[in-house]
Structures are given as C-alpha cells and as structure tokens.
mmCIF file with all atom_site columns, C-alpha atoms in Angstrom:
data_model
loop_
_atom_site.group_PDB
_atom_site.id
_atom_site.type_symbol
_atom_site.label_atom_id
_atom_site.label_alt_id
_atom_site.label_comp_id
_atom_site.label_asym_id
_atom_site.label_entity_id
_atom_site.label_seq_id
_atom_site.pdbx_PDB_ins_code
_atom_site.Cartn_x
_atom_site.Cartn_y
_atom_site.Cartn_z
_atom_site.occupancy
_atom_site.B_iso_or_equiv
_atom_site.pdbx_formal_charge
_atom_site.auth_seq_id
_atom_site.auth_comp_id
_atom_site.auth_asym_id
_atom_site.auth_atom_id
_atom_site.pdbx_PDB_model_num
ATOM 1   C CA . MET A 1 1   ? 50.217  28.537 24.134 1.00 62.00 ? 1   MET A CA 1
ATOM 2   C CA . THR A 1 2   ? 47.478  26.026 24.968 1.00 75.00 ? 2   THR A CA 1
ATOM 3   C CA . TYR A 1 3   ? 44.702  27.166 27.273 1.00 76.00 ? 3   TYR A CA 1
ATOM 4   C CA . HIS A 1 4   ? 43.891  24.693 30.051 1.00 81.00 ? 4   HIS A CA 1
ATOM 5   C CA . TRP A 1 5   ? 40.217  24.679 30.897 1.00 83.00 ? 5   TRP A CA 1
ATOM 6   C CA . ASN A 1 6   ? 39.368  24.368 34.561 1.00 82.00 ? 6   ASN A CA 1
ATOM 7   C CA . PHE A 1 7   ? 35.734  24.376 35.660 1.00 83.00 ? 7   PHE A CA 1
ATOM 8   C CA . SER A 1 8   ? 36.466  23.751 39.343 1.00 82.00 ? 8   SER A CA 1
ATOM 9   C CA . SER A 1 9   ? 35.803  27.433 40.067 1.00 75.00 ? 9   SER A CA 1
ATOM 10  C CA . ILE A 1 10  ? 32.344  27.050 38.517 1.00 81.00 ? 10  ILE A CA 1
ATOM 11  C CA . VAL A 1 11  ? 31.596  24.193 40.885 1.00 85.00 ? 11  VAL A CA 1
ATOM 12  C CA . GLN A 1 12  ? 32.973  26.184 43.804 1.00 87.00 ? 12  GLN A CA 1
ATOM 13  C CA . TYR A 1 13  ? 30.766  29.192 42.999 1.00 86.00 ? 13  TYR A CA 1
ATOM 14  C CA . ARG A 1 14  ? 27.719  27.219 41.857 1.00 88.00 ? 14  ARG A CA 1
ATOM 15  C CA . GLN A 1 15  ? 25.568  28.848 44.548 1.00 91.00 ? 15  GLN A CA 1
ATOM 16  C CA . LEU A 1 16  ? 26.417  32.271 43.137 1.00 91.00 ? 16  LEU A CA 1
ATOM 17  C CA . LEU A 1 17  ? 25.427  31.167 39.632 1.00 91.00 ? 17  LEU A CA 1
ATOM 18  C CA . TYR A 1 18  ? 22.265  29.611 41.019 1.00 92.00 ? 18  TYR A CA 1
ATOM 19  C CA . GLN A 1 19  ? 21.305  32.941 42.587 1.00 94.00 ? 19  GLN A CA 1
ATOM 20  C CA . GLY A 1 20  ? 22.021  34.611 39.252 1.00 94.00 ? 20  GLY A CA 1
ATOM 21  C CA . LEU A 1 21  ? 19.745  32.113 37.513 1.00 94.00 ? 21  LEU A CA 1
ATOM 22  C CA . LEU A 1 22  ? 16.970  32.894 39.988 1.00 96.00 ? 22  LEU A CA 1
ATOM 23  C CA . GLY A 1 23  ? 17.436  36.593 39.249 1.00 96.00 ? 23  GLY A CA 1
ATOM 24  C CA . THR A 1 24  ? 17.172  35.913 35.512 1.00 95.00 ? 24  THR A CA 1
ATOM 25  C CA . LEU A 1 25  ? 14.049  33.802 35.982 1.00 95.00 ? 25  LEU A CA 1
ATOM 26  C CA . GLN A 1 26  ? 12.430  36.416 38.210 1.00 96.00 ? 26  GLN A CA 1
ATOM 27  C CA . LEU A 1 27  ? 13.130  39.315 35.844 1.00 96.00 ? 27  LEU A CA 1
ATOM 28  C CA . GLY A 1 28  ? 12.363  37.306 32.711 1.00 95.00 ? 28  GLY A CA 1
ATOM 29  C CA . SER A 1 29  ? 9.032   35.920 33.924 1.00 95.00 ? 29  SER A CA 1
ATOM 30  C CA . ALA A 1 30  ? 7.828   39.248 35.363 1.00 97.00 ? 30  ALA A CA 1
ATOM 31  C CA . SER A 1 31  ? 8.815   41.190 32.242 1.00 97.00 ? 31  SER A CA 1
ATOM 32  C CA . LEU A 1 32  ? 7.350   38.582 29.898 1.00 96.00 ? 32  LEU A CA 1
ATOM 33  C CA . ALA A 1 33  ? 4.003   38.534 31.707 1.00 96.00 ? 33  ALA A CA 1
ATOM 34  C CA . SER A 1 34  ? 3.635   42.325 31.773 1.00 97.00 ? 34  SER A CA 1
ATOM 35  C CA . ALA A 1 35  ? 4.888   42.760 28.191 1.00 97.00 ? 35  ALA A CA 1
ATOM 36  C CA . LEU A 1 36  ? 2.348   40.218 26.931 1.00 95.00 ? 36  LEU A CA 1
ATOM 37  C CA . LEU A 1 37  ? -0.486  41.972 28.776 1.00 95.00 ? 37  LEU A CA 1
ATOM 38  C CA . ILE A 1 38  ? 0.491   45.463 27.642 1.00 96.00 ? 38  ILE A CA 1
ATOM 39  C CA . GLY A 1 39  ? 1.018   44.081 24.150 1.00 95.00 ? 39  GLY A CA 1
ATOM 40  C CA . ILE A 1 40  ? -2.611  42.935 24.008 1.00 91.00 ? 40  ILE A CA 1
ATOM 41  C CA . VAL A 1 41  ? -3.758  46.502 24.697 1.00 93.00 ? 41  VAL A CA 1
ATOM 42  C CA . ILE A 1 42  ? -1.399  47.850 22.033 1.00 95.00 ? 42  ILE A CA 1
ATOM 43  C CA . GLY A 1 43  ? -2.528  45.223 19.530 1.00 92.00 ? 43  GLY A CA 1
ATOM 44  C CA . LEU A 1 44  ? -6.181  46.092 20.127 1.00 89.00 ? 44  LEU A CA 1
ATOM 45  C CA . LEU A 1 45  ? -5.421  49.799 19.750 1.00 92.00 ? 45  LEU A CA 1
ATOM 46  C CA . ARG A 1 46  ? -3.569  49.130 16.503 1.00 92.00 ? 46  ARG A CA 1
ATOM 47  C CA . THR A 1 47  ? -6.605  47.317 15.075 1.00 87.00 ? 47  THR A CA 1
ATOM 48  C CA . SER A 1 48  ? -9.326  49.469 16.591 1.00 84.00 ? 48  SER A CA 1
ATOM 49  C CA . GLN A 1 49  ? -11.824 51.347 14.454 1.00 79.00 ? 49  GLN A CA 1
ATOM 50  C CA . PRO A 1 50  ? -11.303 54.838 15.959 1.00 84.00 ? 50  PRO A CA 1
ATOM 51  C CA . LEU A 1 51  ? -8.390  56.638 14.319 1.00 89.00 ? 51  LEU A CA 1
ATOM 52  C CA . ALA A 1 52  ? -7.215  57.960 17.694 1.00 91.00 ? 52  ALA A CA 1
ATOM 53  C CA . GLY A 1 53  ? -6.678  54.418 18.971 1.00 91.00 ? 53  GLY A CA 1
ATOM 54  C CA . ARG A 1 54  ? -4.647  53.448 15.934 1.00 92.00 ? 54  ARG A CA 1
ATOM 55  C CA . LEU A 1 55  ? -2.561  56.611 16.223 1.00 95.00 ? 55  LEU A CA 1
ATOM 56  C CA . ILE A 1 56  ? -1.815  56.036 19.921 1.00 94.00 ? 56  ILE A CA 1
ATOM 57  C CA . GLY A 1 57  ? -0.864  52.427 19.267 1.00 94.00 ? 57  GLY A CA 1
ATOM 58  C CA . GLY A 1 58  ? 1.302   53.385 16.308 1.00 94.00 ? 58  GLY A CA 1
ATOM 59  C CA . ILE A 1 59  ? 3.155   56.106 18.228 1.00 95.00 ? 59  ILE A CA 1
ATOM 60  C CA . TYR A 1 60  ? 3.780   53.717 21.140 1.00 96.00 ? 60  TYR A CA 1
ATOM 61  C CA . VAL A 1 61  ? 5.172   50.996 18.880 1.00 96.00 ? 61  VAL A CA 1
ATOM 62  C CA . GLY A 1 62  ? 7.285   53.393 16.861 1.00 95.00 ? 62  GLY A CA 1
ATOM 63  C CA . PHE A 1 63  ? 8.708   55.046 19.966 1.00 95.00 ? 63  PHE A CA 1
ATOM 64  C CA . PHE A 1 64  ? 9.774   51.973 21.924 1.00 95.00 ? 64  PHE A CA 1
ATOM 65  C CA . ARG A 1 65  ? 10.896  49.899 18.938 1.00 94.00 ? 65  ARG A CA 1
ATOM 66  C CA . ASN A 1 66  ? 13.186  52.604 17.574 1.00 93.00 ? 66  ASN A CA 1
ATOM 67  C CA . ILE A 1 67  ? 15.043  53.457 20.767 1.00 92.00 ? 67  ILE A CA 1
ATOM 68  C CA . PRO A 1 68  ? 17.820  50.975 21.650 1.00 93.00 ? 68  PRO A CA 1
ATOM 69  C CA . PHE A 1 69  ? 16.929  48.947 24.720 1.00 94.00 ? 69  PHE A CA 1
ATOM 70  C CA . LEU A 1 70  ? 20.124  49.906 26.542 1.00 94.00 ? 70  LEU A CA 1
ATOM 71  C CA . VAL A 1 71  ? 19.224  53.589 26.194 1.00 94.00 ? 71  VAL A CA 1
ATOM 72  C CA . GLN A 1 72  ? 15.756  52.915 27.641 1.00 94.00 ? 72  GLN A CA 1
ATOM 73  C CA . LEU A 1 73  ? 17.233  50.919 30.511 1.00 95.00 ? 73  LEU A CA 1
ATOM 74  C CA . PHE A 1 74  ? 19.688  53.673 31.449 1.00 93.00 ? 74  PHE A CA 1
ATOM 75  C CA . TRP A 1 75  ? 17.018  56.346 31.093 1.00 92.00 ? 75  TRP A CA 1
ATOM 76  C CA . PHE A 1 76  ? 14.633  54.659 33.515 1.00 90.00 ? 76  PHE A CA 1
ATOM 77  C CA . PHE A 1 77  ? 17.408  53.772 35.944 1.00 92.00 ? 77  PHE A CA 1
ATOM 78  C CA . TYR A 1 78  ? 18.776  57.320 36.120 1.00 89.00 ? 78  TYR A CA 1
ATOM 79  C CA . ALA A 1 79  ? 15.577  59.294 35.448 1.00 84.00 ? 79  ALA A CA 1
ATOM 80  C CA . ILE A 1 80  ? 13.386  57.708 38.136 1.00 80.00 ? 80  ILE A CA 1
ATOM 81  C CA . PRO A 1 81  ? 15.455  59.206 41.006 1.00 82.00 ? 81  PRO A CA 1
ATOM 82  C CA . VAL A 1 82  ? 15.366  62.637 39.329 1.00 84.00 ? 82  VAL A CA 1
ATOM 83  C CA . ILE A 1 83  ? 11.594  62.519 38.749 1.00 82.00 ? 83  ILE A CA 1
ATOM 84  C CA . THR A 1 84  ? 10.495  60.863 41.997 1.00 81.00 ? 84  THR A CA 1
ATOM 85  C CA . GLY A 1 85  ? 13.362  61.598 44.368 1.00 81.00 ? 85  GLY A CA 1
ATOM 86  C CA . VAL A 1 86  ? 13.628  57.850 45.089 1.00 78.00 ? 86  VAL A CA 1
ATOM 87  C CA . GLN A 1 87  ? 16.583  55.779 43.957 1.00 79.00 ? 87  GLN A CA 1
ATOM 88  C CA . ALA A 1 88  ? 15.410  53.202 41.413 1.00 81.00 ? 88  ALA A CA 1
ATOM 89  C CA . LYS A 1 89  ? 16.159  49.598 42.265 1.00 90.00 ? 89  LYS A CA 1
ATOM 90  C CA . PRO A 1 90  ? 17.881  47.721 39.418 1.00 93.00 ? 90  PRO A CA 1
ATOM 91  C CA . PHE A 1 91  ? 15.084  45.138 39.210 1.00 95.00 ? 91  PHE A CA 1
ATOM 92  C CA . PHE A 1 92  ? 12.368  47.783 38.941 1.00 93.00 ? 92  PHE A CA 1
ATOM 93  C CA . ALA A 1 93  ? 14.181  49.782 36.244 1.00 93.00 ? 93  ALA A CA 1
ATOM 94  C CA . ALA A 1 94  ? 14.961  46.629 34.240 1.00 95.00 ? 94  ALA A CA 1
ATOM 95  C CA . TRP A 1 95  ? 11.397  45.328 34.603 1.00 96.00 ? 95  TRP A CA 1
ATOM 96  C CA . ILE A 1 96  ? 9.830   48.590 33.424 1.00 94.00 ? 96  ILE A CA 1
ATOM 97  C CA . SER A 1 97  ? 12.246  48.854 30.496 1.00 95.00 ? 97  SER A CA 1
ATOM 98  C CA . LEU A 1 98  ? 11.794  45.251 29.370 1.00 96.00 ? 98  LEU A CA 1
ATOM 99  C CA . SER A 1 99  ? 8.009   45.434 29.730 1.00 97.00 ? 99  SER A CA 1
ATOM 100 C CA . LEU A 1 100 ? 7.639   48.568 27.604 1.00 96.00 ? 100 LEU A CA 1
ATOM 101 C CA . TYR A 1 101 ? 10.215  47.503 25.022 1.00 97.00 ? 101 TYR A CA 1
ATOM 102 C CA . GLY A 1 102 ? 8.836   43.979 24.706 1.00 96.00 ? 102 GLY A CA 1
ATOM 103 C CA . SER A 1 103 ? 5.197   45.076 24.606 1.00 97.00 ? 103 SER A CA 1
ATOM 104 C CA . ALA A 1 104 ? 5.860   47.157 21.472 1.00 96.00 ? 104 ALA A CA 1
ATOM 105 C CA . TYR A 1 105 ? 6.981   44.000 19.641 1.00 96.00 ? 105 TYR A CA 1
ATOM 106 C CA . PHE A 1 106 ? 4.258   41.825 21.120 1.00 96.00 ? 106 PHE A CA 1
ATOM 107 C CA . GLY A 1 107 ? 1.700   44.460 20.149 1.00 95.00 ? 107 GLY A CA 1
ATOM 108 C CA . GLU A 1 108 ? 2.769   44.179 16.508 1.00 95.00 ? 108 GLU A CA 1
ATOM 109 C CA . ILE A 1 109 ? 2.525   40.389 16.671 1.00 94.00 ? 109 ILE A CA 1
ATOM 110 C CA . TYR A 1 110 ? -1.006  40.661 18.074 1.00 92.00 ? 110 TYR A CA 1
ATOM 111 C CA . ARG A 1 111 ? -1.900  43.190 15.377 1.00 92.00 ? 111 ARG A CA 1
ATOM 112 C CA . ALA A 1 112 ? -0.625  40.939 12.595 1.00 92.00 ? 112 ALA A CA 1
ATOM 113 C CA . GLY A 1 113 ? -2.453  37.936 14.059 1.00 90.00 ? 113 GLY A CA 1
ATOM 114 C CA . ILE A 1 114 ? -5.741  39.804 14.372 1.00 87.00 ? 114 ILE A CA 1
ATOM 115 C CA . GLN A 1 115 ? -5.500  41.233 10.868 1.00 87.00 ? 115 GLN A CA 1
ATOM 116 C CA . SER A 1 116 ? -4.712  37.790 9.432  1.00 85.00 ? 116 SER A CA 1
ATOM 117 C CA . VAL A 1 117 ? -8.285  36.646 10.145 1.00 83.00 ? 117 VAL A CA 1
ATOM 118 C CA . GLU A 1 118 ? -10.341 36.936 6.973  1.00 82.00 ? 118 GLU A CA 1
ATOM 119 C CA . LYS A 1 119 ? -12.646 39.970 6.685  1.00 80.00 ? 119 LYS A CA 1
ATOM 120 C CA . GLY A 1 120 ? -15.541 37.693 5.823  1.00 80.00 ? 120 GLY A CA 1
ATOM 121 C CA . GLN A 1 121 ? -15.514 36.271 9.340  1.00 78.00 ? 121 GLN A CA 1
ATOM 122 C CA . TRP A 1 122 ? -15.641 39.771 10.826 1.00 75.00 ? 122 TRP A CA 1
ATOM 123 C CA . GLU A 1 123 ? -18.593 40.620 8.614  1.00 78.00 ? 123 GLU A CA 1
ATOM 124 C CA . ALA A 1 124 ? -20.388 37.353 9.449  1.00 81.00 ? 124 ALA A CA 1
ATOM 125 C CA . ALA A 1 125 ? -19.917 37.998 13.179 1.00 78.00 ? 125 ALA A CA 1
ATOM 126 C CA . ARG A 1 126 ? -21.323 41.515 12.846 1.00 80.00 ? 126 ARG A CA 1
ATOM 127 C CA . ALA A 1 127 ? -24.261 40.142 10.868 1.00 82.00 ? 127 ALA A CA 1
ATOM 128 C CA . ILE A 1 128 ? -25.322 37.958 13.803 1.00 83.00 ? 128 ILE A CA 1
ATOM 129 C CA . GLY A 1 129 ? -25.171 40.930 16.168 1.00 79.00 ? 129 GLY A CA 1
ATOM 130 C CA . LEU A 1 130 ? -21.792 40.544 17.872 1.00 78.00 ? 130 LEU A CA 1
ATOM 131 C CA . GLY A 1 131 ? -20.069 43.712 19.046 1.00 77.00 ? 131 GLY A CA 1
ATOM 132 C CA . TYR A 1 132 ? -16.340 44.423 18.713 1.00 72.00 ? 132 TYR A CA 1
ATOM 133 C CA . MET A 1 133 ? -15.336 42.700 21.960 1.00 76.00 ? 133 MET A CA 1
ATOM 134 C CA . GLY A 1 134 ? -17.617 39.758 21.219 1.00 78.00 ? 134 GLY A CA 1
ATOM 135 C CA . ILE A 1 135 ? -16.061 39.349 17.783 1.00 77.00 ? 135 ILE A CA 1
ATOM 136 C CA . MET A 1 136 ? -12.574 39.471 19.253 1.00 78.00 ? 136 MET A CA 1
ATOM 137 C CA . ARG A 1 137 ? -13.371 37.006 22.042 1.00 77.00 ? 137 ARG A CA 1
ATOM 138 C CA . ASP A 1 138 ? -15.439 34.448 20.142 1.00 77.00 ? 138 ASP A CA 1
ATOM 139 C CA . VAL A 1 139 ? -14.256 34.667 16.536 1.00 80.00 ? 139 VAL A CA 1
ATOM 140 C CA . VAL A 1 140 ? -10.960 36.434 15.942 1.00 81.00 ? 140 VAL A CA 1
ATOM 141 C CA . LEU A 1 141 ? -8.679  35.678 18.900 1.00 79.00 ? 141 LEU A CA 1
ATOM 142 C CA . PRO A 1 142 ? -9.205  31.881 18.951 1.00 78.00 ? 142 PRO A CA 1
ATOM 143 C CA . GLN A 1 143 ? -7.951  31.756 15.361 1.00 80.00 ? 143 GLN A CA 1
ATOM 144 C CA . ALA A 1 144 ? -5.309  34.454 15.673 1.00 82.00 ? 144 ALA A CA 1
ATOM 145 C CA . ILE A 1 145 ? -3.664  32.937 18.753 1.00 82.00 ? 145 ILE A CA 1
ATOM 146 C CA . ARG A 1 146 ? -2.805  29.738 16.876 1.00 81.00 ? 146 ARG A CA 1
ATOM 147 C CA . ARG A 1 147 ? -1.027  31.799 14.239 1.00 83.00 ? 147 ARG A CA 1
ATOM 148 C CA . MET A 1 148 ? 0.742   33.976 16.778 1.00 88.00 ? 148 MET A CA 1
ATOM 149 C CA . ILE A 1 149 ? 2.402   31.228 18.843 1.00 87.00 ? 149 ILE A CA 1
ATOM 150 C CA . PRO A 1 150 ? 5.599   30.919 16.709 1.00 86.00 ? 150 PRO A CA 1
ATOM 151 C CA . PRO A 1 151 ? 6.392   34.671 16.543 1.00 90.00 ? 151 PRO A CA 1
ATOM 152 C CA . LEU A 1 152 ? 5.392   35.108 20.203 1.00 91.00 ? 152 LEU A CA 1
ATOM 153 C CA . THR A 1 153 ? 7.820   32.341 21.149 1.00 89.00 ? 153 THR A CA 1
ATOM 154 C CA . THR A 1 154 ? 10.632  33.942 19.161 1.00 90.00 ? 154 THR A CA 1
ATOM 155 C CA . GLN A 1 155 ? 10.027  37.324 20.774 1.00 93.00 ? 155 GLN A CA 1
ATOM 156 C CA . ALA A 1 156 ? 9.739   35.803 24.253 1.00 93.00 ? 156 ALA A CA 1
ATOM 157 C CA . ILE A 1 157 ? 13.151  34.186 23.777 1.00 92.00 ? 157 ILE A CA 1
ATOM 158 C CA . GLU A 1 158 ? 14.599  37.527 22.671 1.00 93.00 ? 158 GLU A CA 1
ATOM 159 C CA . LEU A 1 159 ? 13.130  39.198 25.763 1.00 95.00 ? 159 LEU A CA 1
ATOM 160 C CA . VAL A 1 160 ? 14.704  36.610 28.071 1.00 93.00 ? 160 VAL A CA 1
ATOM 161 C CA . LYS A 1 161 ? 18.044  37.146 26.332 1.00 93.00 ? 161 LYS A CA 1
ATOM 162 C CA . LEU A 1 162 ? 17.755  40.874 26.993 1.00 95.00 ? 162 LEU A CA 1
ATOM 163 C CA . THR A 1 163 ? 17.675  40.255 30.746 1.00 95.00 ? 163 THR A CA 1
ATOM 164 C CA . THR A 1 164 ? 21.466  39.924 30.548 1.00 94.00 ? 164 THR A CA 1
ATOM 165 C CA . VAL A 1 165 ? 21.678  43.651 29.710 1.00 95.00 ? 165 VAL A CA 1
ATOM 166 C CA . ALA A 1 166 ? 20.375  44.356 33.223 1.00 95.00 ? 166 ALA A CA 1
ATOM 167 C CA . SER A 1 167 ? 23.851  43.462 34.486 1.00 94.00 ? 167 SER A CA 1
ATOM 168 C CA . THR A 1 168 ? 24.945  46.938 33.302 1.00 94.00 ? 168 THR A CA 1
ATOM 169 C CA . ILE A 1 169 ? 22.950  48.502 36.152 1.00 94.00 ? 169 ILE A CA 1
ATOM 170 C CA . ALA A 1 170 ? 24.191  45.914 38.675 1.00 91.00 ? 170 ALA A CA 1
ATOM 171 C CA . TYR A 1 171 ? 21.075  43.746 38.681 1.00 95.00 ? 171 TYR A CA 1
ATOM 172 C CA . PHE A 1 172 ? 22.046  40.332 40.018 1.00 94.00 ? 172 PHE A CA 1
ATOM 173 C CA . GLU A 1 173 ? 21.282  37.938 37.150 1.00 94.00 ? 173 GLU A CA 1
ATOM 174 C CA . LEU A 1 174 ? 23.278  35.248 35.353 1.00 93.00 ? 174 LEU A CA 1
ATOM 175 C CA . LEU A 1 175 ? 25.694  37.468 33.470 1.00 93.00 ? 175 LEU A CA 1
ATOM 176 C CA . TYR A 1 176 ? 26.363  39.588 36.555 1.00 94.00 ? 176 TYR A CA 1
ATOM 177 C CA . SER A 1 177 ? 27.038  36.493 38.661 1.00 93.00 ? 177 SER A CA 1
ATOM 178 C CA . ALA A 1 178 ? 29.418  35.184 35.959 1.00 92.00 ? 178 ALA A CA 1
ATOM 179 C CA . LYS A 1 179 ? 31.320  38.475 36.088 1.00 92.00 ? 179 LYS A CA 1
ATOM 180 C CA . LEU A 1 180 ? 31.706  38.092 39.860 1.00 91.00 ? 180 LEU A CA 1
ATOM 181 C CA . VAL A 1 181 ? 33.031  34.547 39.433 1.00 88.00 ? 181 VAL A CA 1
ATOM 182 C CA . SER A 1 182 ? 35.365  35.700 36.664 1.00 87.00 ? 182 SER A CA 1
ATOM 183 C CA . ASP A 1 183 ? 36.726  38.541 38.779 1.00 86.00 ? 183 ASP A CA 1
ATOM 184 C CA . GLN A 1 184 ? 37.313  36.223 41.727 1.00 85.00 ? 184 GLN A CA 1
ATOM 185 C CA . GLU A 1 185 ? 38.966  33.351 39.871 1.00 80.00 ? 185 GLU A CA 1
ATOM 186 C CA . LEU A 1 186 ? 40.314  35.086 36.736 1.00 81.00 ? 186 LEU A CA 1
ATOM 187 C CA . ARG A 1 187 ? 38.566  32.419 34.652 1.00 83.00 ? 187 ARG A CA 1
ATOM 188 C CA . PRO A 1 188 ? 36.305  34.387 32.285 1.00 86.00 ? 188 PRO A CA 1
ATOM 189 C CA . LEU A 1 189 ? 36.091  31.654 29.641 1.00 88.00 ? 189 LEU A CA 1
ATOM 190 C CA . GLU A 1 190 ? 34.783  29.072 32.086 1.00 89.00 ? 190 GLU A CA 1
ATOM 191 C CA . ALA A 1 191 ? 32.409  31.512 33.793 1.00 90.00 ? 191 ALA A CA 1
ATOM 192 C CA . TYR A 1 192 ? 30.830  32.823 30.589 1.00 91.00 ? 192 TYR A CA 1
ATOM 193 C CA . THR A 1 193 ? 30.740  29.355 29.014 1.00 91.00 ? 193 THR A CA 1
ATOM 194 C CA . ALA A 1 194 ? 28.743  28.141 32.005 1.00 91.00 ? 194 ALA A CA 1
ATOM 195 C CA . VAL A 1 195 ? 26.327  31.060 31.600 1.00 91.00 ? 195 VAL A CA 1
ATOM 196 C CA . ALA A 1 196 ? 25.938  30.304 27.886 1.00 92.00 ? 196 ALA A CA 1
ATOM 197 C CA . VAL A 1 197 ? 25.113  26.652 28.615 1.00 93.00 ? 197 VAL A CA 1
ATOM 198 C CA . ILE A 1 198 ? 22.588  27.606 31.313 1.00 92.00 ? 198 ILE A CA 1
ATOM 199 C CA . LEU A 1 199 ? 20.880  30.171 29.070 1.00 92.00 ? 199 LEU A CA 1
ATOM 200 C CA . ILE A 1 200 ? 20.728  27.786 26.109 1.00 93.00 ? 200 ILE A CA 1
ATOM 201 C CA . SER A 1 201 ? 19.161  25.126 28.342 1.00 93.00 ? 201 SER A CA 1
ATOM 202 C CA . LEU A 1 202 ? 16.632  27.630 29.688 1.00 90.00 ? 202 LEU A CA 1
ATOM 203 C CA . LEU A 1 203 ? 15.639  28.824 26.216 1.00 90.00 ? 203 LEU A CA 1
ATOM 204 C CA . LEU A 1 204 ? 15.360  25.268 24.902 1.00 92.00 ? 204 LEU A CA 1
ATOM 205 C CA . VAL A 1 205 ? 12.883  24.511 27.683 1.00 90.00 ? 205 VAL A CA 1
ATOM 206 C CA . LEU A 1 206 ? 10.895  27.625 26.733 1.00 87.00 ? 206 LEU A CA 1
ATOM 207 C CA . SER A 1 207 ? 10.888  26.578 23.065 1.00 87.00 ? 207 SER A CA 1
ATOM 208 C CA . PHE A 1 208 ? 9.766   23.060 23.996 1.00 88.00 ? 208 PHE A CA 1
ATOM 209 C CA . ILE A 1 209 ? 6.856   24.366 26.083 1.00 86.00 ? 209 ILE A CA 1
ATOM 210 C CA . ALA A 1 210 ? 5.781   26.696 23.257 1.00 82.00 ? 210 ALA A CA 1
ATOM 211 C CA . ALA A 1 211 ? 5.938   23.855 20.735 1.00 83.00 ? 211 ALA A CA 1
ATOM 212 C CA . ARG A 1 212 ? 3.740   21.681 22.961 1.00 86.00 ? 212 ARG A CA 1
ATOM 213 C CA . VAL A 1 213 ? 1.205   24.491 23.327 1.00 80.00 ? 213 VAL A CA 1
ATOM 214 C CA . GLU A 1 214 ? 1.163   25.022 19.556 1.00 76.00 ? 214 GLU A CA 1
ATOM 215 C CA . ARG A 1 215 ? 0.573   21.321 18.897 1.00 82.00 ? 215 ARG A CA 1
ATOM 216 C CA . ARG A 1 216 ? -2.261  21.233 21.422 1.00 80.00 ? 216 ARG A CA 1
ATOM 217 C CA . LEU A 1 217 ? -3.926  24.246 19.829 1.00 70.00 ? 217 LEU A CA 1
ATOM 218 C CA . GLN A 1 218 ? -3.625  22.703 16.377 1.00 70.00 ? 218 GLN A CA 1
ATOM 219 C CA . ALA A 1 219 ? -5.071  19.405 17.630 1.00 70.00 ? 219 ALA A CA 1
ATOM 220 C CA . ALA A 1 220 ? -8.033  21.286 19.155 1.00 63.00 ? 220 ALA A CA 1
ATOM 221 C CA . GLN A 1 221 ? -8.997  22.734 15.775 1.00 58.00 ? 221 GLN A CA 1
#
C-alpha cells in the first residue's frame, strides 16, 4: 500500500503551528538566557579557590546532570502545587526545569573554558596586583569565551530541542501543536514532518549566528 502525502492540512492549520513556534521560541529563549546566567555562577563556583564553593558547584552539577530531564520536569510540575498550594503553569515548570538542567551543562563548559587558560597567565595577573574578579574579567574570560563558543552552541541547540518535552505537560509549543493537527486531520506524518522541518530551520539559524560570533571573536584576536 502506497501512502499518499497530503500537506493541505498543514496549510489549513498553519496558524496553529505558528502559535506553537512562538511557544517554542518563548520557552527556548527564556530558558537559554537563564541557564547561561546560572551556568556562569556554577562555573565560577567550580573554579573558585574556597573548597566550599567547589563542593557546592560539584553537587549542583552532579545532581541535575544525573537526573533525567523528564523526571525533573514532572517533579516541578507536580511538586509546585503541593509545596506552594498554587497550580504550576506549564511554561513556568518547563522554564524552571530547563534552566536548572541546562545550567549544569553550561557550568561545566564554563569551568572547562576557564581552566583551559594557562596557569602562567593567572600568575602574571596576580603579580601585577589583580584580584580574582579582575583576573576573570580582564585576563581569563576574554580568552576562555572564544574557546567556549562551539560547545556552548552545541548545548544551546540541545536545550532548544528539549523544549519539545514540555508538550508532555500540555505546554503549547511546536510538538504539542503538531499533535493537535494530527488529531484533527489524522495526518501524523505530515504534521510531524512539518515540525521537523521548522525545528531544523530554527536550529540552523542558531548555528549560523553562533558561527558568525565565533568568527568575529577570532578576528578580534
């Protein structure tokens, strides 16, 4: 039996898919921004001189990296009402989960980038009287950031992909909108193919932007 593709339903429900894309962009951008910021704190803790800071950073990374994301998502979605007495909105639960999960990976990327800077440069910076924050700001981070762009890009793409898991708690993003179209028209292949094409296009744009940033940083050296 030959399957006859028919994308007319996709055109008919394009507004629904567009709303799903907006939901993906909203969740992805918010989660990416907060995960990057939290990741900086974790990376600094992981490379700090006090043992307590390194321990806290290590426990954080180990905890969130070793629990499956879906488990974290369900925990926040169902635990928030129990703890606070307020029903968690799907966006809020997904945002919190993605931010904490992603920041553990970003924190390790920051740590590796910071530690990749030669010890001699740290020692030279201390010799001229720079404190820890001054060394990080003026010496270490400008070099480390150039080295971190490729792994940061890879992890950012993975984080955007994970937004599709938010459909399991009824957050209205691309995959959830495709399921609605599929249920209405009984055309799952067309609906999910359209989502795949949209996501690939979105991630290619993200990769292109990251590549441009990397080239600019290399040219500024």
